[in-house]
C-alpha cells in the first residue's frame, strides 16, 4: 500500500519509524529485534536508509597514505524487501542522488518494482564521510527535484531509453525531505521552501521532516509550506535524546536547535538512566502536542534504539490504533 493511501485511510495518527541497514558483515538480528519491539504499536510503514560510499585513508607499508572508498552500510533494497515479506509491513527504501547515475537509479527502480515495493523516499544525500561538500556522480543529479522528476517519468512509463517497446509504467509513491530549521546548505529559509516546492512540483506525494526539538519550528514550517502552495501531507520526524553526547552531535550533524530547558535538564543528570528518562519525557510531551495538532502521524528516527520510542508511543498514541 502507498503511503498516501495509508494516510487517507488511517483512523488515527500514523506511527512510523526508520532503520539503518546493518554494517557490512553483520546480520539482520538487531534489525529484527528493533522491529519486533515496535510491532505491538502497529507501525504503518518502515523507512530504510541509504548510504553512499565513504572515503577512508589507509596507511601503506611504504609510509604513504592511500585514499580508498568503502560502502559500510549496503543492502537497502534487500533489507527493505526482506522486511516487507517477513512482516507484511509496507517499506520505504531511501533513494539518494549521491554516488549513482540516472541509469543506475532507473535500474534500482525497476528492481524495486519487481519486488512489489510501492514507496520510495527521494533524497540528495549527504556528502560522503570524509568529504566536505556534495559532488554529484557524473551523469547523476545535483538536487532531489531531478530525481523526483525521473521517478515521476517512470510512473508514466517514460524510461531513459526511448527505443523501449511498450514499457510498463510504475506507480511509486514518492516522499521527500523537509527541513523545519532549513537545510544546512540553503542560503536562507525562503530559498529552502522554494527548493521544497520544486520537489513537490516535480511529483513528490508527501514530505517527512528532519528531526526537530522545537514544535513551534514545525508549525511555522507547515504554515510557510501552505503559503507557498505546498499542499501534500507533511509528517514530522522526531528522535528522543538518549545520551549526553547528543547535545553536541545532533546540532553538529543535523543543524538543529535544542531547547534551553532540555539541555539544562540533561546537564543536571547524574546517570545515563536519568538522561534517557529526560529524553523520553521531553519527547513524550513533544509528540503529545503534535498529535493534539492533528498531524498525519509521527515518524521516529530509531538509530538502533527501539525501547525509548516504544515508551513514547505507549504514552501518547490513542490505544485504539495499537494492536
Short mmCIF file of C-alpha atoms in Angstrom, two decimals:
data_model
loop_
_atom_site.label_atom_id
_atom_site.label_comp_id
_atom_site.label_asym_id
_atom_site.label_seq_id
_atom_site.Cartn_x
_atom_site.Cartn_y
_atom_site.Cartn_z
CA UNK A 1 0.00 0.00 0.00
CA UNK A 2 1.18 3.52 -0.79
CA UNK A 3 1.97 5.98 1.99
CA UNK A 4 -0.64 8.43 0.70
CA UNK A 5 -3.26 5.66 0.75
CA UNK A 6 -2.27 4.72 4.29
CA UNK A 7 -2.66 8.36 5.37
CA UNK A 8 -6.03 8.70 3.64
CA UNK A 9 -7.42 5.51 5.19
CA UNK A 10 -5.96 5.95 8.68
CA UNK A 11 -8.38 6.08 11.61
CA UNK A 12 -5.81 7.83 13.78
CA UNK A 13 -2.28 9.24 13.65
CA UNK A 14 0.30 7.03 11.98
CA UNK A 15 3.27 5.59 13.85
CA UNK A 16 6.27 5.01 11.56
CA UNK A 17 9.98 4.61 12.07
CA UNK A 18 13.32 4.50 10.29
CA UNK A 19 16.03 1.83 10.34
CA UNK A 20 19.66 1.83 9.24
CA UNK A 21 20.96 -1.19 7.31
CA UNK A 22 23.42 -3.20 9.41
CA UNK A 23 27.12 -2.64 8.97
CA UNK A 24 28.65 -4.80 6.26
CA UNK A 25 29.37 -8.28 7.57
CA UNK A 26 26.58 -8.19 10.18
CA UNK A 27 23.24 -9.99 10.20
CA UNK A 28 19.66 -8.70 10.40
CA UNK A 29 19.32 -9.87 14.00
CA UNK A 30 19.44 -6.37 15.52
CA UNK A 31 17.04 -5.09 12.84
CA UNK A 32 14.56 -7.87 13.60
CA UNK A 33 14.83 -7.17 17.33
CA UNK A 34 14.02 -3.48 16.77
CA UNK A 35 11.05 -4.29 14.54
CA UNK A 36 9.67 -6.89 16.94
CA UNK A 37 9.95 -4.46 19.86
CA UNK A 38 7.87 -1.93 17.92
CA UNK A 39 5.43 -4.31 16.20
CA UNK A 40 2.84 -4.10 19.03
CA UNK A 41 2.39 -0.41 18.18
CA UNK A 42 1.13 -1.11 14.65
CA UNK A 43 3.76 0.67 12.52
CA UNK A 44 2.15 1.88 9.29
CA UNK A 45 5.40 1.59 7.33
CA UNK A 46 9.14 1.37 7.90
CA UNK A 47 11.82 3.51 6.24
CA UNK A 48 15.21 2.04 5.30
CA UNK A 49 18.10 4.49 4.96
CA UNK A 50 20.59 4.53 2.10
CA UNK A 51 24.29 5.33 2.41
CA UNK A 52 26.75 6.11 -0.33
CA UNK A 53 30.40 5.15 -0.42
CA UNK A 54 32.65 6.67 2.25
CA UNK A 55 36.17 7.94 1.83
CA UNK A 56 38.82 6.44 4.11
CA UNK A 57 42.56 6.99 4.28
CA UNK A 58 44.77 3.95 4.88
CA UNK A 59 48.45 3.91 5.85
CA UNK A 60 50.52 1.93 3.34
CA UNK A 61 53.64 -0.11 4.19
CA UNK A 62 55.78 2.36 2.23
CA UNK A 63 54.73 5.19 4.54
CA UNK A 64 52.34 6.85 2.10
CA UNK A 65 48.62 7.29 2.74
CA UNK A 66 46.17 5.77 0.27
CA UNK A 67 42.67 7.19 -0.34
CA UNK A 68 40.03 4.48 -0.66
CA UNK A 69 36.26 4.27 -0.83
CA UNK A 70 34.17 1.76 1.09
CA UNK A 71 30.47 1.00 1.46
CA UNK A 72 29.89 0.42 5.17
CA UNK A 73 26.09 0.01 5.11
CA UNK A 74 24.99 -1.63 1.86
CA UNK A 75 21.79 -3.60 1.38
CA UNK A 76 18.98 -1.02 1.42
CA UNK A 77 16.91 -2.73 -1.28
CA UNK A 78 17.49 -6.26 0.03
CA UNK A 79 16.69 -5.23 3.60
CA UNK A 80 13.53 -3.44 2.52
CA UNK A 81 12.30 -6.49 0.61
CA UNK A 82 13.16 -8.83 3.49
CA UNK A 83 11.21 -6.69 5.98
CA UNK A 84 8.17 -6.33 3.74
CA UNK A 85 7.94 -10.04 3.05
CA UNK A 86 8.74 -11.19 6.58
CA UNK A 87 6.49 -8.80 8.48
CA UNK A 88 3.92 -7.75 5.88
CA UNK A 89 4.57 -4.07 6.63
CA UNK A 90 4.99 -1.58 3.77
CA UNK A 91 8.54 -0.28 3.45
CA UNK A 92 10.01 2.97 2.18
CA UNK A 93 13.58 2.50 0.95
CA UNK A 94 15.55 5.70 0.58
CA UNK A 95 16.98 6.61 -2.82
CA UNK A 96 19.88 9.06 -2.92
CA UNK A 97 21.40 11.15 -5.69
CA UNK A 98 24.90 10.68 -4.32
CA UNK A 99 27.07 8.04 -5.93
CA UNK A 100 24.79 6.95 -8.76
CA UNK A 101 23.91 7.87 -12.33
CA UNK A 102 20.45 8.30 -13.81
CA UNK A 103 20.79 4.86 -15.39
CA UNK A 104 21.65 3.27 -12.04
CA UNK A 105 18.67 5.00 -10.44
CA UNK A 106 16.39 3.66 -13.16
CA UNK A 107 17.72 0.13 -12.68
CA UNK A 108 17.14 0.41 -8.93
CA UNK A 109 13.55 1.49 -9.55
CA UNK A 110 13.00 -1.46 -11.89
CA UNK A 111 14.31 -3.76 -9.16
CA UNK A 112 12.06 -2.21 -6.51
CA UNK A 113 9.06 -2.54 -8.81
CA UNK A 114 9.80 -6.25 -9.36
CA UNK A 115 9.91 -6.69 -5.57
CA UNK A 116 6.48 -5.15 -5.11
CA UNK A 117 7.79 -2.12 -3.22
CA UNK A 118 5.48 0.83 -3.85
CA UNK A 119 7.09 3.66 -1.86
CA UNK A 120 10.41 5.50 -2.01
CA UNK A 121 11.91 8.48 -0.21
CA UNK A 122 13.95 10.60 -2.62
CA UNK A 123 16.94 12.40 -1.09
CA UNK A 124 20.03 14.11 -2.35
CA UNK A 125 22.10 12.53 0.40
CA UNK A 126 24.92 13.93 2.47
CA UNK A 127 28.50 14.29 1.26
CA UNK A 128 30.42 11.05 1.80
CA UNK A 129 32.08 10.76 5.19
CA UNK A 130 35.47 12.38 4.79
CA UNK A 131 34.30 14.87 2.14
CA UNK A 132 33.27 18.46 2.86
CA UNK A 133 30.77 19.02 0.07
CA UNK A 134 28.35 17.07 -2.06
CA UNK A 135 29.56 16.23 -5.55
CA UNK A 136 27.11 14.59 -7.92
CA UNK A 137 28.16 11.46 -9.77
CA UNK A 138 28.91 12.03 -13.44
CA UNK A 139 25.55 11.54 -15.12
CA UNK A 140 23.72 11.90 -11.81
CA UNK A 141 21.73 14.60 -10.03
CA UNK A 142 22.82 17.63 -8.01
CA UNK A 143 19.40 18.12 -6.46
CA UNK A 144 16.49 15.92 -5.47
CA UNK A 145 13.94 17.53 -7.79
CA UNK A 146 15.68 15.94 -10.78
CA UNK A 147 15.45 12.50 -9.17
CA UNK A 148 11.78 13.06 -8.34
CA UNK A 149 11.10 14.07 -11.94
CA UNK A 150 12.76 10.88 -13.20
CA UNK A 151 10.71 8.69 -10.84
CA UNK A 152 7.57 10.52 -11.95
CA UNK A 153 8.51 9.90 -15.58
CA UNK A 154 8.87 6.16 -14.97
CA UNK A 155 5.47 6.28 -13.27
CA UNK A 156 4.20 7.47 -16.67
CA UNK A 157 6.08 4.71 -18.48
CA UNK A 158 8.81 7.07 -19.72
CA UNK A 159 12.25 5.46 -19.44
CA UNK A 160 15.66 6.83 -20.35
CA UNK A 161 15.84 4.62 -23.43
CA UNK A 162 13.27 5.99 -25.92
CA UNK A 163 13.53 2.85 -28.08
CA UNK A 164 11.90 0.56 -25.50
CA UNK A 165 8.77 -1.10 -26.84
CA UNK A 166 5.63 -0.98 -24.68
CA UNK A 167 7.42 0.00 -21.43
CA UNK A 168 5.40 -0.61 -18.29
CA UNK A 169 4.54 2.35 -16.07
CA UNK A 170 5.36 2.03 -12.37
CA UNK A 171 3.30 3.60 -9.59
CA UNK A 172 5.75 4.66 -6.89
CA UNK A 173 4.56 6.92 -4.10
CA UNK A 174 7.35 9.48 -3.70
CA UNK A 175 8.32 11.06 -0.41
CA UNK A 176 10.83 13.87 0.04
CA UNK A 177 12.52 15.56 2.99
CA UNK A 178 11.62 18.90 4.53
CA UNK A 179 13.66 20.97 6.98
CA UNK A 180 11.78 22.96 9.65
CA UNK A 181 15.06 24.70 10.54
CA UNK A 182 16.15 24.87 6.85
CA UNK A 183 18.69 22.71 5.08
CA UNK A 184 22.23 23.41 6.25
CA UNK A 185 23.30 24.45 2.74
CA UNK A 186 20.32 26.70 1.98
CA UNK A 187 21.27 30.40 1.93
CA UNK A 188 18.01 31.32 3.67
CA UNK A 189 14.66 29.90 4.77
CA UNK A 190 12.68 31.19 1.79
CA UNK A 191 15.11 29.60 -0.65
CA UNK A 192 14.74 26.29 1.16
CA UNK A 193 10.94 26.42 0.86
CA UNK A 194 11.32 27.23 -2.85
CA UNK A 195 13.52 24.16 -3.33
CA UNK A 196 10.97 22.03 -1.49
CA UNK A 197 8.21 23.38 -3.75
CA UNK A 198 10.28 22.31 -6.76
CA UNK A 199 10.39 18.76 -5.42
CA UNK A 200 6.63 18.71 -4.93
CA UNK A 201 6.02 20.23 -8.36
CA UNK A 202 8.25 17.51 -9.83
CA UNK A 203 5.90 14.87 -8.44
CA UNK A 204 6.52 14.29 -4.71
CA UNK A 205 3.44 12.99 -2.91
CA UNK A 206 4.33 13.69 0.73
CA UNK A 207 7.00 15.25 2.95
CA UNK A 208 8.71 13.87 6.05
CA UNK A 209 10.78 16.31 8.08
CA UNK A 210 14.22 16.27 9.54
CA UNK A 211 14.19 15.80 13.31
CA UNK A 212 13.44 18.87 15.40
CA UNK A 213 13.01 19.61 19.10
CA UNK A 214 11.01 22.83 18.99
CA UNK A 215 7.45 22.19 17.84
CA UNK A 216 6.88 25.82 17.01
CA UNK A 217 9.52 25.46 14.27
CA UNK A 218 7.48 22.63 12.73
CA UNK A 219 4.19 24.55 12.90
CA UNK A 220 5.83 27.60 11.30
CA UNK A 221 7.33 25.35 8.61
CA UNK A 222 3.91 23.89 7.77
CA UNK A 223 2.42 27.39 7.57
CA UNK A 224 5.22 28.50 5.23
CA UNK A 225 4.73 25.43 3.04
CA UNK A 226 0.99 26.03 2.75
CA UNK A 227 1.57 29.70 1.95
CA UNK A 228 3.94 28.60 -0.85
CA UNK A 229 1.28 26.34 -2.35
CA UNK A 230 2.63 23.05 -0.99
CA UNK A 231 -0.46 21.00 -0.19
CA UNK A 232 0.89 17.45 0.23
CA UNK A 233 0.87 15.76 3.68
CA UNK A 234 3.73 16.80 5.98
CA UNK A 235 4.84 14.25 8.58
CA UNK A 236 7.04 15.42 11.48
CA UNK A 237 10.24 13.50 12.22
CA UNK A 238 11.18 13.01 15.88
CA UNK A 239 14.01 11.49 17.92
CA UNK A 240 14.25 11.09 21.71
CA UNK A 241 17.63 12.17 23.08
CA UNK A 242 19.30 9.27 24.88
CA UNK A 243 22.91 10.27 25.52
CA UNK A 244 24.72 13.30 26.85
CA UNK A 245 26.81 13.31 23.66
CA UNK A 246 23.60 14.01 21.68
CA UNK A 247 23.79 17.59 22.94
CA UNK A 248 26.85 18.10 20.74
CA UNK A 249 26.34 15.55 17.97
CA UNK A 250 22.76 16.34 16.95
CA UNK A 251 23.25 20.10 16.38
CA UNK A 252 26.53 19.43 14.55
CA UNK A 253 25.20 16.62 12.38
CA UNK A 254 21.64 17.75 11.68
CA UNK A 255 21.89 21.53 12.24
CA UNK A 256 19.03 21.60 14.74
CA UNK A 257 18.50 23.75 17.81
CA UNK A 258 17.97 22.15 21.21
CA UNK A 259 15.70 23.93 23.72
CA UNK A 260 17.49 25.52 26.66
CA UNK A 261 15.22 23.71 29.12
CA UNK A 262 16.07 20.31 27.60
CA UNK A 263 19.80 20.99 27.63
CA UNK A 264 19.66 22.21 31.24
CA UNK A 265 17.76 19.12 32.39
CA UNK A 266 20.19 16.75 30.70
CA UNK A 267 23.24 18.57 32.02
CA UNK A 268 21.90 18.18 35.57
CA UNK A 269 21.51 14.41 35.17
CA UNK A 270 23.78 12.22 37.31
CA UNK A 271 23.42 8.92 35.46
CA UNK A 272 22.84 7.57 31.95
CA UNK A 273 19.45 6.27 33.09
CA UNK A 274 18.48 9.79 34.19
CA UNK A 275 19.42 11.14 30.75
CA UNK A 276 17.33 8.50 28.99
CA UNK A 277 14.32 9.33 31.18
CA UNK A 278 14.64 13.06 30.50
CA UNK A 279 14.88 12.34 26.76
CA UNK A 280 11.78 10.14 26.79
CA UNK A 281 9.80 12.58 28.95
CA UNK A 282 10.64 15.51 26.68
CA UNK A 283 9.85 13.52 23.54
CA UNK A 284 6.56 12.33 25.04
CA UNK A 285 5.45 15.92 25.66
CA UNK A 286 6.59 16.93 22.18
CA UNK A 287 4.70 14.09 20.47
CA UNK A 288 1.58 14.69 22.56
CA UNK A 289 1.47 18.30 21.36
CA UNK A 290 1.98 17.23 17.73
CA UNK A 291 -0.82 14.67 17.94
CA UNK A 292 -3.10 17.26 19.52
CA UNK A 293 -2.38 19.45 16.48
CA UNK A 294 -3.73 16.62 14.25
CA UNK A 295 -0.56 15.81 12.33
CA UNK A 296 -0.97 12.83 9.95
CA UNK A 297 1.42 10.85 12.11
CA UNK A 298 4.87 10.94 13.65
CA UNK A 299 7.99 9.42 12.08
CA UNK A 300 10.62 8.27 14.59
CA UNK A 301 14.36 8.07 13.97
CA UNK A 302 15.38 4.94 15.91
CA UNK A 303 19.15 4.92 15.32
CA UNK A 304 19.17 1.41 16.76
CA UNK A 305 17.22 2.24 19.94
CA UNK A 306 13.66 0.89 19.99
CA UNK A 307 12.78 0.93 23.70
CA UNK A 308 12.57 4.72 24.19
CA UNK A 309 10.36 5.02 21.12
CA UNK A 310 8.08 2.27 22.43
CA UNK A 311 7.80 4.20 25.70
CA UNK A 312 6.85 7.42 23.89
CA UNK A 313 4.27 5.74 21.65
CA UNK A 314 2.74 3.85 24.57
CA UNK A 315 2.30 7.12 26.46
CA UNK A 316 0.93 9.27 23.63
CA UNK A 317 -0.93 7.35 20.93
CA UNK A 318 -4.66 6.54 21.17
CA UNK A 319 -4.96 2.96 22.39
CA UNK A 320 -7.48 2.10 19.68
CA UNK A 321 -4.88 2.25 16.90
CA UNK A 322 -2.43 -0.05 18.68
CA UNK A 323 -2.55 -3.81 18.21
#
